[in-house]
Every structure is written in C-alpha cells, then in structure tokens.
Amino acid sequence: MDFDYIIVGLGLAGIAFVEELKKHNKSFLVFDDSSQNSSLVAGGMYNPVVLKRFTPVWNAHEQLEMAIPFYQKLEKKFRIKLDHKLDIYRIFKSIEEQNNWFVACDKKLLHDYMIPELIYNSNKNIRAPFGMGKLTGTGRIDVKNLVKHYKKTLMEEGLLKKEKFYYDEMKSYDEYVDYKAIRAKRIVFCEGFGLKKNPFFNELPMKEVKGELITIHAPDLNIDYLIKSAVFMMPLGDNLYKVGATFNWNDKTKDPTKDGKEELELKLSSVINCKYKIVEHTAGIRPTIKDRRPILGLHPKNKKLAIFNGLGTRGVMIAPLMARKLYQHIENNMELDKEIAIDRFQK
Ligand SMILES: Cc1cc2nc3c(=O)[nH]c(=O)nc-3n(C[C@H](O)[C@H](O)[C@H](O)COP(=O)(O)OP(=O)(O)OC[C@H]3O[C@@H](n4cnc5c(N)ncnc54)[C@H](O)[C@@H]3O)c2cc1C
C-alpha cells in the first residue's frame, strides 16, 4: 500500500483532517487544484455568539476549546501569527436591542463572552448613536496565511500534488482504492463547493452561499477591534480593514461582482464616516448544507470513500473538532452524532 489516505482538497477541512492523520502517524497524499477558494478569502472570524439574535452558536464552546489550541500549535510549527485575538463591538440599532443584549448577557453559554455594559462610542468616524455591546474571547484567524504555509510545507515534503483529482480515474477494490498509479486504503473528500462535481457525493443537499469581501485602507478610522453592524469590519493592521460579507444564494461563480461591491459600500457607509480606498475585492463560495450543519461520514455503498464538508459560514471554529470526529469514526468506528452524519439524508 502506498498510503493510508488520499485527501482531496486542502482548505480548512483538508488541513484539519491532515493534522489528525499526522497525529496518528498515518501516511497520506493530498490533491488540490485551487478550483475553490473559500478558505483563502474567508474573513477568518471566530465568535461563539449569533450577533443577529444574541443566541449561542451551535456547539460553540466545544468547538472553540479545540480550535484555539489547534491554531496555536500551527502558529508554533510555522512560526507565524495566525490567531489575532480581537474583541467584537456590536453596534446597536435601537433601545430595544440594548435591552435584548442585557437579557442575553445573563444566559448560560453567553455570559462568558458578552460584557453586560453599554459602551458609548467615542470615535467620530464610527456611527453608533445607540452605543455598542462588547464581546470577548473572539478573534480572527489568518486562514490565507495558514493555507499558504501548509501548502508550501506539504509540497516540500512531497505530500501535495497541485492538480485536479479526476473521479473517473479511481478504481475501487475490496481492501483499497487505486488512483492512477497510487494505491491507498481510503479517500477523504474535502472539496468545499467542489463537492458538486463529485459523482459519489453530489446528491447531498448543498445550499452553497457566495460571499464577497472588500479590503479598505482607511487611515482615519483608528480601531483595533472588530465591528459588527450592517457589515463586519476587521482590522488587519497598517490601516487596512476587511469588510464583509455578502450572502448570495444564486450566483455560483467565485468572481467578485460590481453588485457585491456596491452592496458592501452602501452598508459600510451606514457604519463609518471617513474616507477610504478599496485595495482588494474577493469572493468565494461557502460550502453550506441545507440544514446548516457539517456533513461527515463514509459513503453508504463504498466504505473506502469518506466526506468532510458543510463547514458553511463558520469553518474556522468547526473544522478541528469535526476532523477529530471523522477520524475517530473511520478508524475506531465511533458513532457520529446524528446531526452531522451523512446518513441523516439517506432514505
Ligand atoms: C466571503 C467569505 C467569508 C467567510 N468568512 C468566514 C469567517 O469570518 N469565519 C469562518 O469561520 N468562516 C468564514 N467563511 C467560511 C469558510 O471560509 C468555510 O467554512 C471554509 O473555508 C470551508 O473550507 P473547506 O475546506 O470545506 O472548503 P474550501 O476552502 O473551498 O477548500 C476546498 C478545496 O478543495 C479543492 N478541490 C475541490 N475539488 C477538487 C478536485 N476535484 N481536485 C483537487 N482539489 C479539489 C479546492 O481547490 C479547495 O482548495 C467565509 C467564507 C466566505 C466565502
């Protein structure tokens, strides 16, 4: 046998699964053709609170407990900064929202993160007449930098092929699969929106959502925290801020659009009150499943094929924990929770 695993896709899902394989001394080869870029464009924010309704994000605590050490370990390995810890300031739209904030602050799972105080805005370039609520324990992972370093290292180790995986060139036998001249015990597909082209799994109900982001240069803004209002605004340093993101369920391309940019600029004008210049405009497709949960597991008819997808809008927090669950399921037969298992969609 050449490898224990072939991995298709090296975004957040692929990286998290490869880390599991390394931990357990399994051999692997990765294929990535750069056809999708969700992880490369992601804002990278992690935040355990749904900021529309002030409710906890699904399983957030458990996810964060694993995610933060996961990125810290990679920071050490690559000697780069990945985890930028940043408070989030949620701008209130009304007195009612202020009240809702204080009610939510007392709730279990939320009071560790939500500060029960009304923050008055003193920055003349931010529009917040009703004040803001502050969240701690939040931040931004530099996912693009992570993917870049991860790819470089795997290339140097001879463990990454920067090429498309052709599904029809795979042959499956009782104990292994052959792909071209390579033999492996299993294949794990971590393809993001690329799933749509995968003949083994493309019947799963993916409801992908395109997102666009702009990066602005705004020397007069002077904020060192994340702002959530009509849009998110994340400080990147050097007076640069990432602003986003849009949600578009119809456009299936990953090209930035004029409409997306206009929407972001319009929303941004309701949040800030100073001059800025757009220096970058990006877009990608969030791999989201119909019920907004990840999707993991083995193919019902071919146990040598597995799927790791559906990271949706929160890949940063979810990926490490899901990778561990999938690994334990494949190698140790540990049952997957019903809400994330592939068989929830099988009739
Ligand atoms: C605009 C935007 C903003 C976002 N902001 C955040 C955020 O702030 N916080 C957060 O947690 N999440 C955010 N997300 C979501 C996050 O990006 C995703 O959850 C996550 O990146 C998905 O990772 P993935 O590995 O499943 O998919 P991807 O990153 O898309 O990776 C899939 C990989 O598979 C490869 N591939 C596919 N098919 C093949 C094939 N046949 N052969 C070879 N390679 C193949 C692709 O090239 C790609 O590299 C955002 C997403 C977008 C689009």
mmCIF file of C-alpha atoms and ligand atoms in Angstrom:
data_model
loop_
_atom_site.group_PDB
_atom_site.id
_atom_site.type_symbol
_atom_site.label_atom_id
_atom_site.label_comp_id
_atom_site.label_asym_id
_atom_site.label_seq_id
_atom_site.Cartn_x
_atom_site.Cartn_y
_atom_site.Cartn_z
ATOM 1 C CA MET A 1 0.000 0.000 0.000
ATOM 2 C CA ASP A 2 1.390 3.447 -0.941
ATOM 3 C CA PHE A 3 -0.666 5.499 1.527
ATOM 4 C CA ASP A 4 -3.272 5.091 4.236
ATOM 5 C CA TYR A 5 -5.209 8.065 2.832
ATOM 6 C CA ILE A 6 -5.672 10.204 -0.238
ATOM 7 C CA ILE A 7 -7.109 13.622 0.658
ATOM 8 C CA VAL A 8 -8.859 15.699 -1.986
ATOM 9 C CA GLY A 9 -8.871 19.419 -1.121
ATOM 10 C CA LEU A 10 -6.634 21.480 1.133
ATOM 11 C CA GLY A 11 -8.818 24.209 2.593
ATOM 12 C CA LEU A 12 -9.708 24.305 6.288
ATOM 13 C CA ALA A 13 -11.335 20.859 6.138
ATOM 14 C CA GLY A 14 -8.375 19.200 4.411
ATOM 15 C CA ILE A 15 -5.844 20.833 6.744
ATOM 16 C CA ALA A 16 -7.767 19.813 9.864
ATOM 17 C CA PHE A 17 -8.023 16.204 8.660
ATOM 18 C CA VAL A 18 -4.349 16.039 7.677
ATOM 19 C CA GLU A 19 -3.475 17.220 11.193
ATOM 20 C CA GLU A 20 -5.436 14.242 12.586
ATOM 21 C CA LEU A 21 -3.573 11.898 10.252
ATOM 22 C CA LYS A 22 -0.222 13.308 11.332
ATOM 23 C CA LYS A 23 -1.174 12.938 14.978
ATOM 24 C CA HIS A 24 -1.880 9.244 14.430
ATOM 25 C CA ASN A 25 1.110 8.576 12.166
ATOM 26 C CA LYS A 26 -0.984 7.747 9.134
ATOM 27 C CA SER A 27 0.501 8.197 5.676
ATOM 28 C CA PHE A 28 -1.279 10.379 3.124
ATOM 29 C CA LEU A 29 -1.113 12.236 -0.177
ATOM 30 C CA VAL A 30 -3.122 15.402 -0.854
ATOM 31 C CA PHE A 31 -4.538 16.649 -4.151
ATOM 32 C CA ASP A 32 -5.576 20.281 -4.566
ATOM 33 C CA ASP A 33 -6.274 22.079 -7.828
ATOM 34 C CA SER A 34 -7.122 25.554 -6.408
ATOM 35 C CA SER A 35 -10.561 25.359 -8.026
ATOM 36 C CA GLN A 36 -12.239 26.618 -4.823
ATOM 37 C CA ASN A 37 -11.088 29.384 -2.535
ATOM 38 C CA SER A 38 -13.480 29.661 0.396
ATOM 39 C CA SER A 39 -10.697 29.246 2.953
ATOM 40 C CA LEU A 40 -8.423 31.655 1.082
ATOM 41 C CA VAL A 41 -10.891 34.537 1.112
ATOM 42 C CA ALA A 42 -12.568 33.841 4.487
ATOM 43 C CA GLY A 43 -12.735 36.664 6.996
ATOM 44 C CA GLY A 44 -11.461 34.072 9.472
ATOM 45 C CA MET A 45 -13.520 35.370 12.367
ATOM 46 C CA TYR A 46 -14.370 33.145 15.304
ATOM 47 C CA ASN A 47 -17.203 34.185 17.529
ATOM 48 C CA PRO A 48 -19.446 31.957 19.674
ATOM 49 C CA VAL A 49 -22.489 34.276 19.618
ATOM 50 C CA VAL A 50 -25.052 34.769 16.837
ATOM 51 C CA LEU A 51 -24.976 38.545 16.642
ATOM 52 C CA LYS A 52 -28.349 38.967 14.992
ATOM 53 C CA ARG A 53 -30.316 37.375 17.816
ATOM 54 C CA PHE A 54 -27.801 37.179 20.696
ATOM 55 C CA THR A 55 -28.012 33.394 20.959
ATOM 56 C CA PRO A 56 -25.207 30.822 21.266
ATOM 57 C CA VAL A 57 -23.701 29.380 18.102
ATOM 58 C CA TRP A 58 -24.317 25.622 17.796
ATOM 59 C CA ASN A 59 -21.767 23.731 19.943
ATOM 60 C CA ALA A 60 -19.557 26.820 20.077
ATOM 61 C CA HIS A 61 -17.902 26.137 23.397
ATOM 62 C CA GLU A 62 -16.808 22.622 22.473
ATOM 63 C CA GLN A 63 -15.599 23.848 19.076
ATOM 64 C CA LEU A 64 -13.559 26.730 20.473
ATOM 65 C CA GLU A 65 -11.959 24.547 23.121
ATOM 66 C CA MET A 66 -10.422 22.547 20.346
ATOM 67 C CA ALA A 67 -9.950 25.244 17.710
ATOM 68 C CA ILE A 68 -7.816 27.717 19.653
ATOM 69 C CA PRO A 69 -5.093 25.179 20.660
ATOM 70 C CA PHE A 70 -5.257 23.780 17.111
ATOM 71 C CA TYR A 71 -4.272 27.147 15.579
ATOM 72 C CA GLN A 72 -1.774 27.849 18.356
ATOM 73 C CA LYS A 73 0.001 24.614 17.556
ATOM 74 C CA LEU A 74 0.207 25.574 13.891
ATOM 75 C CA GLU A 75 1.474 29.046 14.830
ATOM 76 C CA LYS A 76 4.372 27.382 16.632
ATOM 77 C CA LYS A 77 5.018 24.924 13.846
ATOM 78 C CA PHE A 78 5.219 27.564 11.110
ATOM 79 C CA ARG A 79 6.470 30.389 13.362
ATOM 80 C CA ILE A 80 3.789 32.733 12.104
ATOM 81 C CA LYS A 81 0.948 34.688 13.708
ATOM 82 C CA LEU A 82 -2.427 33.139 12.939
ATOM 83 C CA ASP A 83 -4.670 33.881 15.916
ATOM 84 C CA HIS A 84 -5.390 37.608 16.195
ATOM 85 C CA LYS A 85 -7.430 37.980 19.360
ATOM 86 C CA LEU A 86 -9.869 40.836 18.877
ATOM 87 C CA ASP A 87 -12.924 41.933 20.835
ATOM 88 C CA ILE A 88 -16.076 42.414 18.810
ATOM 89 C CA TYR A 89 -18.201 45.527 19.236
ATOM 90 C CA ARG A 90 -21.798 45.051 18.170
ATOM 91 C CA ILE A 91 -23.385 48.376 17.213
ATOM 92 C CA PHE A 92 -26.984 48.626 18.483
ATOM 93 C CA LYS A 93 -29.731 49.794 16.165
ATOM 94 C CA SER A 94 -32.247 50.712 18.880
ATOM 95 C CA ILE A 95 -33.017 50.872 22.603
ATOM 96 C CA GLU A 96 -34.774 47.518 22.186
ATOM 97 C CA GLU A 97 -31.514 45.932 21.014
ATOM 98 C CA GLN A 98 -29.694 47.356 24.025
ATOM 99 C CA ASN A 99 -32.269 45.697 26.281
ATOM 100 C CA ASN A 100 -32.019 42.388 24.414
ATOM 101 C CA TRP A 101 -28.254 42.484 24.899
ATOM 102 C CA PHE A 102 -28.542 42.776 28.673
ATOM 103 C CA VAL A 103 -31.096 39.952 28.835
ATOM 104 C CA ALA A 104 -28.803 37.700 26.772
ATOM 105 C CA CYS A 105 -25.732 38.541 28.887
ATOM 106 C CA ASP A 106 -27.219 36.600 31.805
ATOM 107 C CA LYS A 107 -27.790 33.435 29.803
ATOM 108 C CA LYS A 108 -25.758 30.275 30.211
ATOM 109 C CA LEU A 109 -23.218 29.803 27.371
ATOM 110 C CA LEU A 110 -23.283 33.541 26.650
ATOM 111 C CA HIS A 111 -22.153 35.256 29.840
ATOM 112 C CA ASP A 112 -18.535 34.131 29.376
ATOM 113 C CA TYR A 113 -18.329 36.192 26.189
ATOM 114 C CA MET A 114 -20.886 39.043 26.392
ATOM 115 C CA ILE A 115 -19.995 42.004 28.626
ATOM 116 C CA PRO A 116 -23.046 43.427 30.445
ATOM 117 C CA GLU A 117 -22.206 47.071 29.786
ATOM 118 C CA LEU A 118 -23.354 49.680 27.323
ATOM 119 C CA ILE A 119 -20.276 51.005 25.516
ATOM 120 C CA TYR A 120 -20.522 54.596 24.319
ATOM 121 C CA ASN A 121 -18.748 55.343 21.094
ATOM 122 C CA SER A 122 -16.038 57.971 21.255
ATOM 123 C CA ASN A 123 -14.718 57.555 17.707
ATOM 124 C CA LYS A 124 -16.156 60.297 15.487
ATOM 125 C CA ASN A 125 -15.676 58.122 12.410
ATOM 126 C CA ILE A 126 -17.974 55.360 13.666
ATOM 127 C CA ARG A 127 -21.745 55.761 13.567
ATOM 128 C CA ALA A 128 -23.215 54.269 16.751
ATOM 129 C CA PRO A 129 -25.855 56.595 18.279
ATOM 130 C CA PHE A 130 -27.333 53.756 20.383
ATOM 131 C CA GLY A 131 -23.954 52.578 21.660
ATOM 132 C CA MET A 132 -22.384 49.136 21.403
ATOM 133 C CA GLY A 133 -22.104 45.818 23.201
ATOM 134 C CA LYS A 134 -18.707 44.172 23.660
ATOM 135 C CA LEU A 135 -17.778 40.504 23.187
ATOM 136 C CA THR A 136 -14.527 38.948 24.358
ATOM 137 C CA GLY A 137 -12.883 35.580 23.673
ATOM 138 C CA THR A 138 -13.285 36.299 19.952
ATOM 139 C CA GLY A 139 -10.863 36.979 17.117
ATOM 140 C CA ARG A 140 -9.662 36.349 13.614
ATOM 141 C CA ILE A 141 -7.572 33.509 12.211
ATOM 142 C CA ASP A 142 -5.366 34.411 9.270
ATOM 143 C CA VAL A 143 -6.616 31.484 7.191
ATOM 144 C CA LYS A 144 -4.968 32.605 3.960
ATOM 145 C CA ASN A 145 -1.561 32.622 5.617
ATOM 146 C CA LEU A 146 -2.260 29.224 7.168
ATOM 147 C CA VAL A 147 -3.211 27.662 3.823
ATOM 148 C CA LYS A 148 -0.174 29.222 2.151
ATOM 149 C CA HIS A 149 2.251 27.806 4.720
ATOM 150 C CA TYR A 150 0.507 24.464 4.885
ATOM 151 C CA LYS A 151 0.681 24.013 1.113
ATOM 152 C CA LYS A 152 4.315 25.062 0.988
ATOM 153 C CA THR A 153 5.310 22.583 3.708
ATOM 154 C CA LEU A 154 3.397 19.676 2.180
ATOM 155 C CA MET A 155 4.930 20.455 -1.219
ATOM 156 C CA GLU A 156 8.407 20.366 0.305
ATOM 157 C CA GLU A 157 7.594 17.038 1.966
ATOM 158 C CA GLY A 158 6.336 15.656 -1.349
ATOM 159 C CA LEU A 159 2.858 15.128 0.133
ATOM 160 C CA LEU A 160 0.864 17.543 -2.052
ATOM 161 C CA LYS A 161 0.026 17.318 -5.716
ATOM 162 C CA LYS A 162 -1.225 20.619 -7.062
ATOM 163 C CA GLU A 163 -3.559 19.011 -9.538
ATOM 164 C CA LYS A 164 -7.180 18.112 -10.113
ATOM 165 C CA PHE A 165 -8.440 14.797 -8.802
ATOM 166 C CA TYR A 166 -10.241 13.029 -11.670
ATOM 167 C CA TYR A 167 -13.024 10.925 -10.188
ATOM 168 C CA ASP A 168 -13.303 8.599 -13.190
ATOM 169 C CA GLU A 169 -9.663 7.560 -12.836
ATOM 170 C CA MET A 170 -10.308 5.997 -9.448
ATOM 171 C CA LYS A 171 -10.804 2.239 -9.171
ATOM 172 C CA SER A 172 -12.175 0.689 -6.027
ATOM 173 C CA TYR A 173 -11.393 -2.831 -4.755
ATOM 174 C CA ASP A 174 -12.308 -4.677 -1.537
ATOM 175 C CA GLU A 175 -9.336 -3.518 0.531
ATOM 176 C CA TYR A 176 -8.074 -0.407 -1.262
ATOM 177 C CA VAL A 177 -8.553 2.159 -3.997
ATOM 178 C CA ASP A 178 -6.254 2.852 -6.909
ATOM 179 C CA TYR A 179 -5.935 6.331 -8.338
ATOM 180 C CA LYS A 180 -3.694 6.392 -11.399
ATOM 181 C CA ALA A 181 -0.516 4.673 -10.094
ATOM 182 C CA ILE A 182 -1.296 5.372 -6.423
ATOM 183 C CA ARG A 183 -2.823 2.868 -4.008
ATOM 184 C CA ALA A 184 -4.487 3.923 -0.738
ATOM 185 C CA LYS A 185 -6.777 2.430 1.873
ATOM 186 C CA ARG A 186 -9.188 5.367 1.772
ATOM 187 C CA ILE A 187 -10.019 8.685 0.144
ATOM 188 C CA VAL A 188 -11.427 11.614 2.120
ATOM 189 C CA PHE A 189 -13.078 14.289 0.002
ATOM 190 C CA CYS A 190 -12.670 17.798 1.496
ATOM 191 C CA GLU A 191 -13.657 19.712 -1.618
ATOM 192 C CA GLY A 192 -15.836 22.538 -0.363
ATOM 193 C CA PHE A 193 -18.181 23.620 -3.151
ATOM 194 C CA GLY A 194 -16.202 21.274 -5.440
ATOM 195 C CA LEU A 195 -18.477 18.571 -3.985
ATOM 196 C CA LYS A 196 -20.987 19.421 -6.706
ATOM 197 C CA LYS A 197 -18.709 17.733 -9.265
ATOM 198 C CA ASN A 198 -18.061 14.637 -7.155
ATOM 199 C CA PRO A 199 -20.149 11.775 -8.594
ATOM 200 C CA PHE A 200 -20.004 9.825 -5.297
ATOM 201 C CA PHE A 201 -21.461 12.541 -3.085
ATOM 202 C CA ASN A 202 -23.057 15.184 -5.308
ATOM 203 C CA GLU A 203 -26.602 14.206 -4.406
ATOM 204 C CA LEU A 204 -26.159 15.618 -0.925
ATOM 205 C CA PRO A 205 -28.224 18.780 -0.415
ATOM 206 C CA MET A 206 -25.616 21.508 -0.599
ATOM 207 C CA LYS A 207 -27.058 25.022 -0.450
ATOM 208 C CA GLU A 208 -23.910 26.957 -1.225
ATOM 209 C CA VAL A 209 -23.764 30.682 -0.472
ATOM 210 C CA LYS A 210 -21.473 33.047 -2.327
ATOM 211 C CA GLY A 211 -19.780 35.745 -0.263
ATOM 212 C CA GLU A 212 -17.849 38.852 -1.254
ATOM 213 C CA LEU A 213 -15.455 40.947 0.810
ATOM 214 C CA ILE A 214 -13.558 44.174 0.282
ATOM 215 C CA THR A 215 -10.368 45.321 1.985
ATOM 216 C CA ILE A 216 -10.208 49.044 2.585
ATOM 217 C CA HIS A 217 -7.408 51.423 3.510
ATOM 218 C CA ALA A 218 -8.820 53.955 5.996
ATOM 219 C CA PRO A 219 -6.090 55.943 7.785
ATOM 220 C CA ASP A 220 -8.574 57.986 9.869
ATOM 221 C CA LEU A 221 -10.561 55.053 11.256
ATOM 222 C CA ASN A 222 -8.209 54.020 14.062
ATOM 223 C CA ILE A 223 -9.933 50.964 15.524
ATOM 224 C CA ASP A 224 -8.263 47.895 16.973
ATOM 225 C CA TYR A 225 -11.397 45.815 17.478
ATOM 226 C CA LEU A 226 -13.894 44.064 15.210
ATOM 227 C CA ILE A 227 -17.122 45.899 14.468
ATOM 228 C CA LYS A 228 -20.391 44.185 13.660
ATOM 229 C CA SER A 229 -23.187 46.299 12.287
ATOM 230 C CA ALA A 230 -24.676 46.117 8.780
ATOM 231 C CA VAL A 231 -21.310 44.529 7.892
ATOM 232 C CA PHE A 232 -18.327 43.147 9.740
ATOM 233 C CA MET A 233 -15.200 45.267 9.815
ATOM 234 C CA MET A 234 -11.941 43.607 10.864
ATOM 235 C CA PRO A 235 -8.672 45.439 11.486
ATOM 236 C CA LEU A 236 -5.740 43.839 9.636
ATOM 237 C CA GLY A 237 -3.055 46.349 10.693
ATOM 238 C CA ASP A 238 -1.467 49.187 8.666
ATOM 239 C CA ASN A 239 -4.871 50.969 8.477
ATOM 240 C CA LEU A 240 -6.316 48.095 6.464
ATOM 241 C CA TYR A 241 -9.744 46.620 7.269
ATOM 242 C CA LYS A 242 -11.569 43.651 5.816
ATOM 243 C CA VAL A 243 -15.262 44.424 5.262
ATOM 244 C CA GLY A 244 -17.949 41.857 4.517
ATOM 245 C CA ALA A 245 -19.536 39.777 3.699
ATOM 246 C CA THR A 246 -22.406 39.468 1.245
ATOM 247 C CA PHE A 247 -24.729 36.436 1.058
ATOM 248 C CA ASN A 248 -25.843 35.421 -2.421
ATOM 249 C CA TRP A 249 -27.680 32.108 -2.973
ATOM 250 C CA ASN A 250 -27.991 32.429 -6.767
ATOM 251 C CA ASP A 251 -24.592 33.326 -8.204
ATOM 252 C CA LYS A 252 -22.448 30.161 -8.320
ATOM 253 C CA THR A 253 -19.265 31.808 -9.596
ATOM 254 C CA LYS A 254 -16.386 32.849 -7.390
ATOM 255 C CA ASP A 255 -15.806 36.118 -9.246
ATOM 256 C CA PRO A 256 -16.128 39.432 -7.394
ATOM 257 C CA THR A 257 -19.019 41.487 -8.825
ATOM 258 C CA LYS A 258 -19.946 45.156 -9.196
ATOM 259 C CA ASP A 259 -23.222 44.491 -7.323
ATOM 260 C CA GLY A 260 -21.388 42.856 -4.434
ATOM 261 C CA LYS A 261 -19.026 45.801 -4.131
ATOM 262 C CA GLU A 262 -21.873 48.326 -4.257
ATOM 263 C CA GLU A 263 -23.801 46.437 -1.582
ATOM 264 C CA LEU A 264 -20.780 46.397 0.721
ATOM 265 C CA GLU A 265 -20.021 50.082 0.169
ATOM 266 C CA LEU A 266 -23.627 51.059 0.845
ATOM 267 C CA LYS A 267 -23.663 49.100 4.097
ATOM 268 C CA LEU A 268 -20.254 50.415 5.048
ATOM 269 C CA SER A 269 -21.477 53.997 4.670
ATOM 270 C CA SER A 270 -24.010 53.317 7.438
ATOM 271 C CA VAL A 271 -21.165 52.285 9.773
ATOM 272 C CA ILE A 272 -18.229 54.623 9.117
ATOM 273 C CA ASN A 273 -17.903 58.274 8.443
ATOM 274 C CA CYS A 274 -14.456 58.771 6.913
ATOM 275 C CA LYS A 275 -12.618 58.462 3.630
ATOM 276 C CA TYR A 276 -11.289 55.096 2.492
ATOM 277 C CA LYS A 277 -9.877 53.395 -0.574
ATOM 278 C CA ILE A 278 -10.713 49.845 -1.694
ATOM 279 C CA VAL A 279 -7.475 47.907 -2.132
ATOM 280 C CA GLU A 280 -8.858 44.394 -2.660
ATOM 281 C CA HIS A 281 -12.139 42.744 -3.613
ATOM 282 C CA THR A 282 -12.552 38.967 -3.270
ATOM 283 C CA ALA A 283 -15.275 36.355 -3.430
ATOM 284 C CA GLY A 284 -15.799 32.681 -2.660
ATOM 285 C CA ILE A 285 -18.487 30.066 -2.145
ATOM 286 C CA ARG A 286 -19.304 28.917 1.367
ATOM 287 C CA PRO A 287 -19.942 25.144 1.339
ATOM 288 C CA THR A 288 -23.211 25.087 3.261
ATOM 289 C CA ILE A 289 -25.568 22.116 3.687
ATOM 290 C CA LYS A 290 -29.359 22.585 3.635
ATOM 291 C CA ASP A 291 -29.693 22.168 7.413
ATOM 292 C CA ARG A 292 -26.620 24.339 8.125
ATOM 293 C CA ARG A 293 -24.655 21.531 9.755
ATOM 294 C CA PRO A 294 -21.374 19.929 8.631
ATOM 295 C CA ILE A 295 -21.569 16.664 6.774
ATOM 296 C CA LEU A 296 -19.251 13.788 7.634
ATOM 297 C CA GLY A 297 -19.043 10.079 7.126
ATOM 298 C CA LEU A 298 -18.446 7.133 4.846
ATOM 299 C CA HIS A 299 -20.158 6.529 1.552
ATOM 300 C CA PRO A 300 -23.120 4.170 2.183
ATOM 301 C CA LYS A 301 -22.056 1.767 -0.598
ATOM 302 C CA ASN A 302 -18.299 2.203 -0.576
ATOM 303 C CA LYS A 303 -16.678 2.444 2.856
ATOM 304 C CA LYS A 304 -13.356 3.402 1.350
ATOM 305 C CA LEU A 305 -14.714 6.834 0.436
ATOM 306 C CA ALA A 306 -15.420 9.495 3.043
ATOM 307 C CA ILE A 307 -16.716 13.053 3.030
ATOM 308 C CA PHE A 308 -15.756 16.064 5.139
ATOM 309 C CA ASN A 309 -17.766 19.089 4.073
ATOM 310 C CA GLY A 310 -20.506 21.577 5.012
ATOM 311 C CA LEU A 311 -18.326 23.882 7.115
ATOM 312 C CA GLY A 312 -20.605 26.703 5.946
ATOM 313 C CA THR A 313 -20.098 30.159 7.417
ATOM 314 C CA ARG A 314 -18.012 29.065 10.409
ATOM 315 C CA GLY A 315 -15.241 26.805 9.147
ATOM 316 C CA VAL A 316 -12.607 28.288 11.474
ATOM 317 C CA MET A 317 -14.367 27.128 14.630
ATOM 318 C CA ILE A 318 -15.866 23.902 13.344
ATOM 319 C CA ALA A 319 -13.098 22.263 11.287
ATOM 320 C CA PRO A 320 -10.737 20.930 14.010
ATOM 321 C CA LEU A 321 -13.452 19.251 16.088
ATOM 322 C CA MET A 322 -15.157 17.751 13.038
ATOM 323 C CA ALA A 323 -11.837 16.382 11.769
ATOM 324 C CA ARG A 324 -11.327 14.567 15.052
ATOM 325 C CA LYS A 325 -14.859 13.144 14.970
ATOM 326 C CA LEU A 326 -14.480 11.944 11.396
ATOM 327 C CA TYR A 327 -11.120 10.331 12.113
ATOM 328 C CA GLN A 328 -12.487 8.506 15.161
ATOM 329 C CA HIS A 329 -15.459 7.374 13.120
ATOM 330 C CA ILE A 330 -13.357 5.991 10.288
ATOM 331 C CA GLU A 331 -10.563 4.418 12.320
ATOM 332 C CA ASN A 332 -12.288 3.460 15.574
ATOM 333 C CA ASN A 333 -15.871 3.034 14.491
ATOM 334 C CA MET A 334 -17.047 5.767 16.818
ATOM 335 C CA GLU A 335 -20.586 6.787 16.001
ATOM 336 C CA LEU A 336 -21.127 10.271 14.552
ATOM 337 C CA ASP A 337 -23.814 12.500 16.077
ATOM 338 C CA LYS A 338 -26.951 12.234 14.009
ATOM 339 C CA GLU A 339 -26.950 15.956 13.173
ATOM 340 C CA ILE A 340 -23.568 15.805 11.387
ATOM 341 C CA ALA A 341 -23.620 12.276 9.938
ATOM 342 C CA ILE A 342 -24.045 11.717 6.210
ATOM 343 C CA ASP A 343 -26.807 9.173 6.828
ATOM 344 C CA ARG A 344 -29.230 11.856 8.033
ATOM 345 C CA PHE A 345 -30.051 12.398 4.362
ATOM 346 C CA GLN A 346 -30.378 8.739 3.415
ATOM 347 C CA LYS A 347 -33.874 7.493 2.859
HETATM 348 C C1 LIG B 1 -16.644 35.592 1.799
HETATM 349 C C2 LIG B 1 -16.494 34.543 2.851
HETATM 350 C C3 LIG B 1 -16.256 34.921 4.160
HETATM 351 C C4 LIG B 1 -16.110 33.950 5.158
HETATM 352 N N1 LIG B 1 -15.837 34.353 6.431
HETATM 353 C C5 LIG B 1 -15.659 33.417 7.404
HETATM 354 C C6 LIG B 1 -15.326 33.816 8.719
HETATM 355 O O1 LIG B 1 -15.163 35.001 9.019
HETATM 356 N N2 LIG B 1 -15.178 32.834 9.661
HETATM 357 C C7 LIG B 1 -15.336 31.498 9.358
HETATM 358 O O2 LIG B 1 -15.188 30.655 10.250
HETATM 359 N N3 LIG B 1 -15.662 31.108 8.107
HETATM 360 C C8 LIG B 1 -15.828 32.035 7.131
HETATM 361 N N4 LIG B 1 -16.144 31.644 5.865
HETATM 362 C C9 LIG B 1 -16.426 30.214 5.634
HETATM 363 C C10 LIG B 1 -15.163 29.390 5.480
HETATM 364 O O3 LIG B 1 -14.401 30.001 4.505
HETATM 365 C C11 LIG B 1 -15.543 27.966 5.082
HETATM 366 O O4 LIG B 1 -16.336 27.371 6.069
HETATM 367 C C12 LIG B 1 -14.288 27.071 4.898
HETATM 368 O O5 LIG B 1 -13.250 27.789 4.321
HETATM 369 C C13 LIG B 1 -14.595 25.873 4.053
HETATM 370 O O6 LIG B 1 -13.422 25.113 3.959
HETATM 371 P P1 LIG B 1 -13.346 23.818 3.045
HETATM 372 O O7 LIG B 1 -12.000 23.258 3.233
HETATM 373 O O8 LIG B 1 -14.521 22.945 3.288
HETATM 374 O O9 LIG B 1 -13.541 24.371 1.538
HETATM 375 P P2 LIG B 1 -12.520 25.178 0.600
HETATM 376 O O10 LIG B 1 -11.761 26.188 1.362
HETATM 377 O O11 LIG B 1 -13.309 25.654 -0.573
HETATM 378 O O12 LIG B 1 -11.484 24.090 0.141
HETATM 379 C C14 LIG B 1 -11.801 23.062 -0.763
HETATM 380 C C15 LIG B 1 -10.539 22.718 -1.519
HETATM 381 O O13 LIG B 1 -10.789 21.562 -2.335
HETATM 382 C C16 LIG B 1 -10.157 21.745 -3.583
HETATM 383 N N5 LIG B 1 -10.809 20.878 -4.583
HETATM 384 C C17 LIG B 1 -12.146 20.804 -4.840
HETATM 385 N N6 LIG B 1 -12.377 19.868 -5.809
HETATM 386 C C18 LIG B 1 -11.147 19.333 -6.143
HETATM 387 C C19 LIG B 1 -10.713 18.336 -7.078
HETATM 388 N N7 LIG B 1 -11.565 17.639 -7.840
HETATM 389 N N8 LIG B 1 -9.394 18.072 -7.148
HETATM 390 C C20 LIG B 1 -8.493 18.726 -6.379
HETATM 391 N N9 LIG B 1 -8.850 19.678 -5.479
HETATM 392 C C21 LIG B 1 -10.164 19.982 -5.357
HETATM 393 C C22 LIG B 1 -10.314 23.248 -3.853
HETATM 394 O O14 LIG B 1 -9.379 23.737 -4.758
HETATM 395 C C23 LIG B 1 -10.107 23.842 -2.448
HETATM 396 O O15 LIG B 1 -8.753 24.155 -2.207
HETATM 397 C C24 LIG B 1 -16.255 32.579 4.838
HETATM 398 C C25 LIG B 1 -16.467 32.199 3.520
HETATM 399 C C26 LIG B 1 -16.575 33.167 2.522
HETATM 400 C C27 LIG B 1 -16.784 32.738 1.103
#
